[in-house]
């Protein structure tokens, strides 16, 4: 199990050091600094083994987070924990920075005491943590509150406390996908996959039980056999904002075919036994925001943009680059925050740029041309041409790194659809139709690259 | 404008401080990329830059390079800076090219041309910059390019002293890196030597270093330097320290020059000219006298400088090795140092004394300090000093004090540092053998040594003990007696068991009459240790037991039981198993007379250089020359092979066609009884010639006891060779078929037949061969033979061709 957690600043100074087990000594702190932070060669591995001690680390802005273990522990679990810890800290004090960590170190130690016990991860739900680790000073706690906290921490449903009441029962669903692509010069897809997340924000009274339906291939196939279910969420989400509240029930057009999900995982509130047996996703949601599920698909991905590069080397001192971008989605939709990054050779002296749309700039510090467009409609195309002047250099040949792209589009490139989300609350007597539900789809770029 | 920015290079300062302020590696990389693009823009061919700007950007590039990034441009600009007339610009240019040397030849020619211009210029500062650069780069091309310029600078009358100094050192550097490409005119020789007499001490110091290197290259050419060096030395030594203002270091006049001159003189034998010689002796005398004077300063630098000169003088005295008075004085001086509080001094004193001990003049003088040295051995805290003390004791040992010294070393061995134990053991062994008057004393010491040092006794040491015992018949019974006694100790080191086992096996009969050591008692005592030993010792002990069968027939039954025991007869160790089986058979089959011949006492070893000295030299490659003048007592052969040979003779005399396993595994004997060779040109006639070679069978099968490859069959037409390599029970074989005729041999087929039982005992796996052999050519067939069981018969090869 995790023997200790350290947080370093960019210089390798220790900001937070919490040791959970005796097998981790003080020298482990220095070993990591010497071998990773101050290493001559930048370490490219997320796990480093020094003197039979494993160091699992991630870096956020200039801060290093490192978990240490002497035993052979589940690395995926450790990284899950580290990411969770970052989430918790962000929800408590915003951005992770050296200053914020220094200002909140008492809080961080308190959190670390709570979320790890003798190295074993404990309840790390932000909502629950916030109910008893507060940022205000000590205030008298009533007996009732105290029992609430106890039952929340020790009870069966640790992620939700009882007695929550809202005047308006409302819930938001965000489907956030990131598309990864590697395309050859000729436009052949070399590899592609989508990593998606469903994030839910719930403001529901009592202890509601929810049922969530998606257009997963297996569920859809099941459903065609017993068509008893009715969907009640409108499927066509149009703009990048929220969809209309889905007050209309019934009439659903089974759009598109179902998608094949390669693998998925759920928040702890989802009843896995029911998922195994009936393939239905049912759960009692935590209050507030949480990540309901994560999934990954590799088939039938609709790529929102296509980059067509054209590189021509003229002699030893000149190079011409032409890049065409085509958007490949419904004309009614608009893509946003588009940024295309075109690497330039290391012996570039000067770059002349010409683009039809947006703004392009040569960033010498990154050795790249950065072309930014605020928005771009569907089925459009735009072009940039650049003239690069080079200093003659016979030593190295330029190996042409791929052109990468960033964007945001208001649909799910994998074809993921939310079919329904039903809410049942037996005690408080509000029905499914009384809750207001919002669905939003966001497609983002992951590593979206085209070889030039 | 120019005056305003001056030489400050603000841009560089800003850049460096930017980099220092970077929060992360990535930020630093971004800043550098930005700057590199900027510099590239500036350096573009169509832009013109003034010297200041070039200097600034070249500096930035240099800084980026020193941060560990690759620089692939800017060389041209740096070379341009070389031709600038401003000192700072030139300096930066030189700095850049000596740090980032481009290997491209065109650039190099340009650089060399620039350097040449500077060397030929009249400005001494520029010349020095150029010389520094040449010395920093100092490669072959530089050496060839400036092989004339630099000596000319060095010897010409109108170069100023600092330039001469640099030129001498630059030349030295070129000489060190590529002596072959540096051609020095003989006409320079005299002038270079005369630099020793230069007014300027700095020039003289630089010149001595150069001359020292040149002397090593061609001693005869520079012989003239001896006189000059002696006179220079005497001038320094006899003058007072106030005469050399700048070159006096803590009241010692020019210590570096002195040391270098003394070193230079060590390249030559003592001067022949009596006047020079007496002058040199005077100098050395003065140096020794000065060492007696009270210290002029309490500072450690003063004593260090003075002692440096003194030790170098002593080294010279030892090197000359002719003035007994000086040697004795040096020895006394060193004796004083032995008690000094400085550990370094004690170390150096012991080291120099080691050398002194080898000289015939001072040997006696050194011996006076024996007590002190032994004390040092006991009380010294520093291990390296103790090591030196051991060396010195070893060097000063002779017949008169050998017993004491060996005794002292033995006592010290028990507490000695682990790192020097093995060496000490060797030294004790050598000394006790070399100066042994009474070999009984030698044996006592050696057995004690093995008892004390145990693990640190190397193989050679105990081999040597046995050799001495075998060669000296007068101590054999004594050896048997004390070996037997040593074995009685409850805990015996394995080396002791080996020695005792060997000696008892050879000479156990000499003490058998004593009731305390009857054959049975000897055997029981040895066998009680048997199970605690390693396989090699066990196999040695098995040989001993076999010898016992010969020496004491009455316990034969007993020993056969031991050999027959499963732990030997079926031991997992091949060597032990083989010995047990062979010895058992030998003892069962042979008559006592045959046994007596087979198991005769080992003959004396031929006398050769002691392997111990060889071993000691291996341990210390820089061992002093003394070992070469080693006196006679030594004897030897490679004793290691003794034991296996023993086993082999047994088989040889046995004359039995039993199955044999060699040390490393199985051996298959090949038989070529029926090689049906058909010869003919298909049409005209055929001559079936059946050659039976029964006699080769035996020969060849026996040959393979001793080697892995041989020719098994040969006639006018054909030659068949075999090569085998055995791993455990599998023999990897290669057959070579050679065609000795001038025709192609066609339709070749080979067939190895396994008769009767052999089929279940061997498994063959051979690859097919090509059907033709070209004239005078050879083909190869490889495969494996696996031994499944013991076998007696031999496989047969049928080889046929047209």
Short mmCIF file of N, CA, C and O in Angstrom, two decimals, chain A residues 141-240:
data_model
loop_
_atom_site.label_atom_id
_atom_site.label_comp_id
_atom_site.label_asym_id
_atom_site.label_seq_id
_atom_site.Cartn_x
_atom_site.Cartn_y
_atom_site.Cartn_z
N UNK A 141 -20.71 22.08 16.24
CA UNK A 141 -21.49 21.15 15.42
C UNK A 141 -22.62 20.60 16.27
O UNK A 141 -22.40 20.19 17.41
N UNK A 142 -23.78 20.62 15.69
CA UNK A 142 -24.91 20.08 16.45
C UNK A 142 -24.85 18.57 16.43
O UNK A 142 -24.19 17.97 15.60
N UNK A 143 -25.55 18.00 17.38
CA UNK A 143 -25.55 16.55 17.50
C UNK A 143 -26.09 15.90 16.22
O UNK A 143 -25.59 14.87 15.77
N UNK A 144 -27.10 16.58 15.69
CA UNK A 144 -27.73 16.02 14.49
C UNK A 144 -26.73 15.95 13.34
O UNK A 144 -26.60 14.94 12.66
N UNK A 145 -26.01 17.06 13.20
CA UNK A 145 -25.01 17.10 12.13
C UNK A 145 -23.97 16.00 12.32
O UNK A 145 -23.53 15.37 11.38
N UNK A 146 -23.62 15.83 13.58
CA UNK A 146 -22.60 14.84 13.89
C UNK A 146 -23.05 13.44 13.47
O UNK A 146 -22.30 12.70 12.83
N UNK A 147 -24.29 13.11 13.81
CA UNK A 147 -24.76 11.78 13.42
C UNK A 147 -24.83 11.65 11.90
O UNK A 147 -24.55 10.60 11.34
N UNK A 148 -25.17 12.78 11.26
CA UNK A 148 -25.20 12.76 9.81
C UNK A 148 -23.84 12.41 9.23
O UNK A 148 -23.73 11.60 8.32
N UNK A 149 -22.83 13.09 9.78
CA UNK A 149 -21.47 12.85 9.29
C UNK A 149 -21.11 11.39 9.51
O UNK A 149 -20.61 10.70 8.63
N UNK A 150 -21.39 10.89 10.73
CA UNK A 150 -21.04 9.51 11.03
C UNK A 150 -21.72 8.55 10.07
O UNK A 150 -21.09 7.65 9.52
N UNK A 151 -23.01 8.78 9.85
CA UNK A 151 -23.71 7.84 8.98
C UNK A 151 -23.20 7.96 7.55
O UNK A 151 -23.14 6.98 6.82
N UNK A 152 -22.82 9.18 7.16
CA UNK A 152 -22.32 9.36 5.79
C UNK A 152 -21.01 8.61 5.61
O UNK A 152 -20.78 7.98 4.58
N UNK A 153 -20.18 8.68 6.65
CA UNK A 153 -18.86 8.07 6.49
C UNK A 153 -18.92 6.57 6.65
O UNK A 153 -18.23 5.83 5.96
N UNK A 154 -19.78 6.12 7.56
CA UNK A 154 -19.77 4.69 7.84
C UNK A 154 -20.89 3.91 7.17
O UNK A 154 -20.85 2.69 7.10
N UNK A 155 -21.91 4.62 6.65
CA UNK A 155 -23.10 3.94 6.15
C UNK A 155 -22.86 3.26 4.81
O UNK A 155 -21.78 3.31 4.24
N UNK A 156 -23.97 2.66 4.33
CA UNK A 156 -23.87 1.88 3.10
C UNK A 156 -23.69 2.81 1.91
O UNK A 156 -22.96 2.50 0.98
N UNK A 157 -24.40 3.96 1.94
CA UNK A 157 -24.28 4.90 0.83
C UNK A 157 -23.43 6.06 1.32
O UNK A 157 -23.93 7.05 1.82
N UNK A 158 -22.19 5.88 1.19
CA UNK A 158 -21.26 6.85 1.77
C UNK A 158 -21.20 8.14 1.00
O UNK A 158 -20.72 9.15 1.49
N UNK A 159 -21.66 8.12 -0.22
CA UNK A 159 -21.48 9.29 -1.07
C UNK A 159 -22.64 10.26 -1.01
O UNK A 159 -22.64 11.27 -1.66
N UNK A 160 -23.70 9.93 -0.27
CA UNK A 160 -24.86 10.84 -0.23
C UNK A 160 -25.42 10.84 1.17
O UNK A 160 -25.59 9.81 1.79
N UNK A 161 -25.65 12.05 1.63
CA UNK A 161 -26.26 12.11 2.96
C UNK A 161 -27.77 12.22 2.82
O UNK A 161 -28.29 12.58 1.76
N UNK A 162 -28.42 11.95 3.91
CA UNK A 162 -29.89 11.97 3.84
C UNK A 162 -30.41 13.38 4.08
O UNK A 162 -29.70 14.26 4.56
N UNK A 163 -31.65 13.54 3.70
CA UNK A 163 -32.34 14.79 4.02
C UNK A 163 -31.98 15.95 3.13
O UNK A 163 -32.06 17.11 3.54
N UNK A 164 -31.59 15.69 1.91
CA UNK A 164 -31.31 16.79 0.99
C UNK A 164 -32.64 17.23 0.38
O UNK A 164 -33.47 16.39 0.00
N UNK A 165 -32.83 18.54 0.30
CA UNK A 165 -34.10 19.03 -0.27
C UNK A 165 -33.83 20.14 -1.26
O UNK A 165 -33.04 21.04 -0.97
N UNK A 166 -34.44 20.06 -2.41
CA UNK A 166 -34.35 21.15 -3.39
C UNK A 166 -35.77 21.54 -3.77
O UNK A 166 -36.67 20.70 -3.83
N UNK A 167 -35.91 22.82 -4.05
CA UNK A 167 -37.23 23.26 -4.46
C UNK A 167 -37.49 22.77 -5.88
O UNK A 167 -38.56 22.34 -6.22
N UNK A 168 -36.47 22.88 -6.67
CA UNK A 168 -36.56 22.47 -8.06
C UNK A 168 -35.59 21.31 -8.25
O UNK A 168 -34.41 21.44 -8.00
N UNK A 169 -36.14 20.17 -8.67
CA UNK A 169 -35.26 19.03 -8.91
C UNK A 169 -34.71 19.12 -10.32
O UNK A 169 -35.45 19.15 -11.29
N UNK A 170 -33.38 19.15 -10.39
CA UNK A 170 -32.75 19.45 -11.66
C UNK A 170 -31.52 18.55 -11.82
O UNK A 170 -30.88 18.23 -10.82
N UNK A 171 -31.22 18.17 -13.04
CA UNK A 171 -29.94 17.47 -13.25
C UNK A 171 -29.35 17.79 -14.60
O UNK A 171 -30.06 18.07 -15.56
N UNK A 172 -28.01 17.81 -14.65
CA UNK A 172 -27.27 18.14 -15.87
C UNK A 172 -26.39 16.95 -16.24
O UNK A 172 -25.75 16.37 -15.37
N UNK A 173 -26.40 16.62 -17.52
CA UNK A 173 -25.51 15.56 -17.99
C UNK A 173 -24.57 16.13 -19.04
O UNK A 173 -25.01 16.76 -19.99
N UNK A 174 -23.28 15.96 -18.85
CA UNK A 174 -22.30 16.37 -19.85
C UNK A 174 -21.62 15.14 -20.40
O UNK A 174 -21.09 14.33 -19.64
N UNK A 175 -21.66 15.00 -21.73
CA UNK A 175 -20.88 13.93 -22.35
C UNK A 175 -19.64 14.59 -22.96
O UNK A 175 -19.75 15.38 -23.89
N UNK A 176 -18.51 14.33 -22.38
CA UNK A 176 -17.28 14.99 -22.83
C UNK A 176 -16.37 13.94 -23.45
O UNK A 176 -16.03 12.95 -22.81
N UNK A 177 -16.05 14.17 -24.71
CA UNK A 177 -15.22 13.17 -25.38
C UNK A 177 -13.92 13.81 -25.87
O UNK A 177 -13.91 14.98 -26.25
N UNK A 178 -12.84 13.05 -25.84
CA UNK A 178 -11.63 13.57 -26.49
C UNK A 178 -11.20 12.60 -27.57
O UNK A 178 -11.14 11.39 -27.35
N UNK A 179 -10.97 13.15 -28.76
CA UNK A 179 -10.67 12.34 -29.94
C UNK A 179 -9.16 12.31 -30.14
O UNK A 179 -8.52 13.35 -30.15
N UNK A 180 -8.63 11.12 -30.32
CA UNK A 180 -7.21 10.99 -30.62
C UNK A 180 -7.05 10.43 -32.01
O UNK A 180 -7.75 9.48 -32.39
N UNK A 181 -6.13 11.02 -32.75
CA UNK A 181 -6.00 10.60 -34.15
C UNK A 181 -4.55 10.70 -34.58
O UNK A 181 -3.83 11.62 -34.20
N UNK A 182 -4.13 9.76 -35.40
CA UNK A 182 -2.88 9.90 -36.12
C UNK A 182 -3.15 9.58 -37.57
O UNK A 182 -3.63 8.48 -37.89
N UNK A 183 -2.91 10.56 -38.43
CA UNK A 183 -3.26 10.40 -39.84
C UNK A 183 -1.98 10.52 -40.67
O UNK A 183 -1.09 11.29 -40.34
N UNK A 184 -1.92 9.74 -41.73
CA UNK A 184 -0.73 9.82 -42.58
C UNK A 184 -0.86 11.02 -43.52
O UNK A 184 -1.91 11.64 -43.60
N UNK A 185 0.22 11.33 -44.22
CA UNK A 185 0.23 12.45 -45.16
C UNK A 185 -0.89 12.34 -46.18
O UNK A 185 -1.51 13.31 -46.57
N UNK A 186 -1.13 11.08 -46.60
CA UNK A 186 -2.10 10.87 -47.67
C UNK A 186 -3.53 10.85 -47.15
O UNK A 186 -4.46 10.63 -47.91
N UNK A 187 -3.71 11.04 -45.88
CA UNK A 187 -5.06 11.06 -45.34
C UNK A 187 -5.55 9.71 -44.89
O UNK A 187 -6.75 9.51 -44.68
N UNK A 188 -4.63 8.80 -44.70
CA UNK A 188 -5.02 7.48 -44.23
C UNK A 188 -4.98 7.49 -42.70
O UNK A 188 -4.02 7.98 -42.11
N UNK A 189 -6.04 6.95 -42.09
CA UNK A 189 -6.08 6.96 -40.63
C UNK A 189 -5.20 5.84 -40.11
O UNK A 189 -5.40 4.67 -40.43
N UNK A 190 -4.20 6.21 -39.33
CA UNK A 190 -3.28 5.21 -38.81
C UNK A 190 -3.76 4.67 -37.47
O UNK A 190 -3.66 3.50 -37.18
N UNK A 191 -4.27 5.57 -36.65
CA UNK A 191 -4.85 5.09 -35.40
C UNK A 191 -5.80 6.15 -34.88
O UNK A 191 -5.59 7.35 -35.07
N UNK A 192 -6.87 5.68 -34.27
CA UNK A 192 -7.82 6.65 -33.72
C UNK A 192 -8.60 6.01 -32.57
O UNK A 192 -8.89 4.82 -32.61
N UNK A 193 -8.87 6.79 -31.57
CA UNK A 193 -9.80 6.33 -30.53
C UNK A 193 -10.38 7.51 -29.78
O UNK A 193 -9.84 8.62 -29.84
N UNK A 194 -11.51 7.25 -29.13
CA UNK A 194 -12.19 8.30 -28.36
C UNK A 194 -12.22 7.88 -26.91
O UNK A 194 -12.58 6.74 -26.59
N UNK A 195 -11.81 8.81 -26.04
CA UNK A 195 -11.95 8.57 -24.61
C UNK A 195 -13.04 9.50 -24.11
O UNK A 195 -12.92 10.72 -24.26
N UNK A 196 -14.09 8.93 -23.59
CA UNK A 196 -15.23 9.77 -23.19
C UNK A 196 -15.54 9.68 -21.71
O UNK A 196 -15.15 8.73 -21.03
N UNK A 197 -16.22 10.74 -21.23
CA UNK A 197 -16.64 10.77 -19.82
C UNK A 197 -18.06 11.28 -19.77
O UNK A 197 -18.45 12.14 -20.56
N UNK A 198 -18.84 10.73 -18.87
CA UNK A 198 -20.17 11.30 -18.63
C UNK A 198 -20.14 11.92 -17.26
O UNK A 198 -19.92 11.24 -16.26
N UNK A 199 -20.30 13.24 -17.23
CA UNK A 199 -20.24 13.94 -15.95
C UNK A 199 -21.65 14.41 -15.61
O UNK A 199 -22.36 14.96 -16.45
N UNK A 200 -22.06 14.16 -14.39
CA UNK A 200 -23.42 14.48 -13.99
C UNK A 200 -23.39 15.46 -12.85
O UNK A 200 -22.56 15.39 -11.96
N UNK A 201 -24.31 16.40 -12.94
CA UNK A 201 -24.47 17.35 -11.84
C UNK A 201 -25.91 17.19 -11.38
O UNK A 201 -26.84 17.39 -12.16
N UNK A 202 -26.11 16.76 -10.15
CA UNK A 202 -27.49 16.49 -9.74
C UNK A 202 -27.89 17.37 -8.57
O UNK A 202 -27.11 17.58 -7.64
N UNK A 203 -29.06 17.93 -8.68
CA UNK A 203 -29.65 18.67 -7.56
C UNK A 203 -31.02 18.06 -7.32
O UNK A 203 -32.03 18.54 -7.82
N UNK A 204 -31.05 16.92 -6.65
CA UNK A 204 -32.28 16.16 -6.46
C UNK A 204 -32.54 15.99 -4.97
O UNK A 204 -31.62 15.86 -4.18
N UNK A 205 -33.80 15.98 -4.62
CA UNK A 205 -34.15 15.83 -3.20
C UNK A 205 -34.18 14.36 -2.81
O UNK A 205 -34.40 13.49 -3.65
N UNK A 206 -34.00 14.11 -1.54
CA UNK A 206 -34.15 12.78 -0.98
C UNK A 206 -33.09 11.81 -1.46
O UNK A 206 -31.95 12.18 -1.67
N UNK A 207 -33.51 10.55 -1.55
CA UNK A 207 -32.60 9.50 -1.99
C UNK A 207 -33.11 8.93 -3.30
O UNK A 207 -33.67 7.83 -3.34
N UNK A 208 -32.95 9.67 -4.40
CA UNK A 208 -33.54 9.21 -5.65
C UNK A 208 -32.74 8.07 -6.27
O UNK A 208 -31.52 8.00 -6.10
N UNK A 209 -33.45 7.22 -6.96
CA UNK A 209 -32.76 6.16 -7.68
C UNK A 209 -32.86 6.49 -9.16
O UNK A 209 -33.94 6.82 -9.66
N UNK A 210 -31.75 6.46 -9.88
CA UNK A 210 -31.76 6.86 -11.27
C UNK A 210 -31.45 5.66 -12.15
O UNK A 210 -30.75 4.74 -11.75
N UNK A 211 -31.98 5.73 -13.34
CA UNK A 211 -31.69 4.72 -14.35
C UNK A 211 -31.23 5.42 -15.60
O UNK A 211 -31.86 6.40 -16.02
N UNK A 212 -30.13 4.95 -16.14
CA UNK A 212 -29.47 5.68 -17.20
C UNK A 212 -29.37 4.77 -18.42
O UNK A 212 -28.99 3.60 -18.30
N UNK A 213 -29.79 5.27 -19.58
CA UNK A 213 -29.74 4.43 -20.78
C UNK A 213 -28.89 5.07 -21.86
O UNK A 213 -28.97 6.28 -22.10
N UNK A 214 -28.06 4.28 -22.52
CA UNK A 214 -27.23 4.80 -23.61
C UNK A 214 -27.39 3.92 -24.83
O UNK A 214 -27.97 2.82 -24.73
N UNK A 215 -26.90 4.40 -25.95
CA UNK A 215 -27.04 3.60 -27.18
C UNK A 215 -25.89 2.63 -27.35
O UNK A 215 -25.30 2.50 -28.40
N UNK A 216 -25.56 1.95 -26.28
CA UNK A 216 -24.55 0.90 -26.33
C UNK A 216 -25.12 -0.27 -27.11
O UNK A 216 -26.31 -0.57 -27.04
N UNK A 217 -24.29 -0.94 -27.86
CA UNK A 217 -24.75 -1.99 -28.76
C UNK A 217 -25.51 -3.09 -28.01
O UNK A 217 -26.58 -3.51 -28.39
N UNK A 218 -24.94 -3.53 -26.90
CA UNK A 218 -25.53 -4.66 -26.18
C UNK A 218 -26.90 -4.30 -25.62
O UNK A 218 -27.88 -5.01 -25.78
N UNK A 219 -26.98 -3.09 -25.01
CA UNK A 219 -28.27 -2.68 -24.44
C UNK A 219 -29.31 -2.52 -25.52
O UNK A 219 -30.47 -2.92 -25.35
N UNK A 220 -28.89 -1.93 -26.61
CA UNK A 220 -29.85 -1.70 -27.69
C UNK A 220 -30.36 -3.03 -28.22
O UNK A 220 -31.55 -3.23 -28.43
N UNK A 221 -29.44 -3.96 -28.37
CA UNK A 221 -29.86 -5.28 -28.85
C UNK A 221 -30.83 -5.93 -27.88
O UNK A 221 -31.82 -6.52 -28.27
N UNK A 222 -30.53 -5.79 -26.59
CA UNK A 222 -31.43 -6.35 -25.57
C UNK A 222 -32.81 -5.74 -25.70
O UNK A 222 -33.83 -6.39 -25.57
N UNK A 223 -32.80 -4.42 -25.89
CA UNK A 223 -34.05 -3.68 -25.86
C UNK A 223 -34.96 -4.07 -27.03
O UNK A 223 -36.18 -4.12 -26.89
N UNK A 224 -34.36 -4.34 -28.16
CA UNK A 224 -35.20 -4.72 -29.30
C UNK A 224 -35.95 -6.02 -29.02
O UNK A 224 -37.02 -6.26 -29.56
N UNK A 225 -35.42 -6.80 -28.12
CA UNK A 225 -36.11 -8.06 -27.78
C UNK A 225 -37.33 -7.79 -26.91
O UNK A 225 -38.39 -8.37 -27.09
N UNK A 226 -37.19 -6.92 -25.91
CA UNK A 226 -38.37 -6.58 -25.10
C UNK A 226 -38.58 -5.07 -25.10
O UNK A 226 -38.09 -4.35 -24.24
N UNK A 227 -39.30 -4.57 -26.06
CA UNK A 227 -39.43 -3.13 -26.23
C UNK A 227 -40.42 -2.53 -25.24
O UNK A 227 -41.42 -1.94 -25.63
N UNK A 228 -40.13 -2.70 -23.95
CA UNK A 228 -41.04 -2.16 -22.93
C UNK A 228 -40.63 -0.75 -22.51
O UNK A 228 -41.45 0.07 -22.16
N UNK A 229 -39.31 -0.54 -22.53
CA UNK A 229 -38.81 0.76 -22.07
C UNK A 229 -39.24 1.87 -22.99
O UNK A 229 -39.42 1.71 -24.17
N UNK A 230 -39.42 2.96 -22.41
CA UNK A 230 -39.65 4.13 -23.25
C UNK A 230 -38.58 5.16 -22.93
O UNK A 230 -38.16 5.27 -21.78
N UNK A 231 -38.14 5.83 -23.92
CA UNK A 231 -37.10 6.83 -23.67
C UNK A 231 -37.75 8.18 -23.44
O UNK A 231 -38.81 8.47 -23.99
N UNK A 232 -37.11 8.95 -22.65
CA UNK A 232 -37.71 10.24 -22.39
C UNK A 232 -36.70 11.38 -22.46
O UNK A 232 -36.90 12.42 -21.88
N UNK A 233 -35.60 11.14 -23.13
CA UNK A 233 -34.69 12.27 -23.33
C UNK A 233 -34.54 12.50 -24.81
O UNK A 233 -34.32 11.56 -25.56
N UNK A 234 -34.72 13.71 -25.19
CA UNK A 234 -34.63 14.01 -26.61
C UNK A 234 -33.21 13.80 -27.10
O UNK A 234 -32.27 14.21 -26.45
N UNK A 235 -33.12 13.17 -28.22
CA UNK A 235 -31.79 12.78 -28.64
C UNK A 235 -31.04 13.83 -29.43
O UNK A 235 -29.82 13.84 -29.43
N UNK A 236 -31.78 14.65 -30.13
CA UNK A 236 -31.03 15.57 -30.97
C UNK A 236 -30.64 16.83 -30.20
O UNK A 236 -31.42 17.73 -29.99
N UNK A 237 -29.43 16.82 -29.77
CA UNK A 237 -28.91 18.00 -29.11
C UNK A 237 -28.33 18.86 -30.21
O UNK A 237 -27.57 18.41 -31.03
N UNK A 238 -28.69 20.07 -30.25
CA UNK A 238 -28.30 20.87 -31.40
C UNK A 238 -27.16 21.81 -31.13
O UNK A 238 -26.06 21.65 -31.65
N UNK A 239 -27.42 22.80 -30.35
CA UNK A 239 -26.37 23.81 -30.20
C UNK A 239 -25.36 23.38 -29.16
O UNK A 239 -25.52 22.37 -28.50
N UNK A 240 -24.36 24.21 -29.03
CA UNK A 240 -23.32 23.85 -28.08
C UNK A 240 -23.76 24.12 -26.64
O UNK A 240 -23.12 23.69 -25.71
#
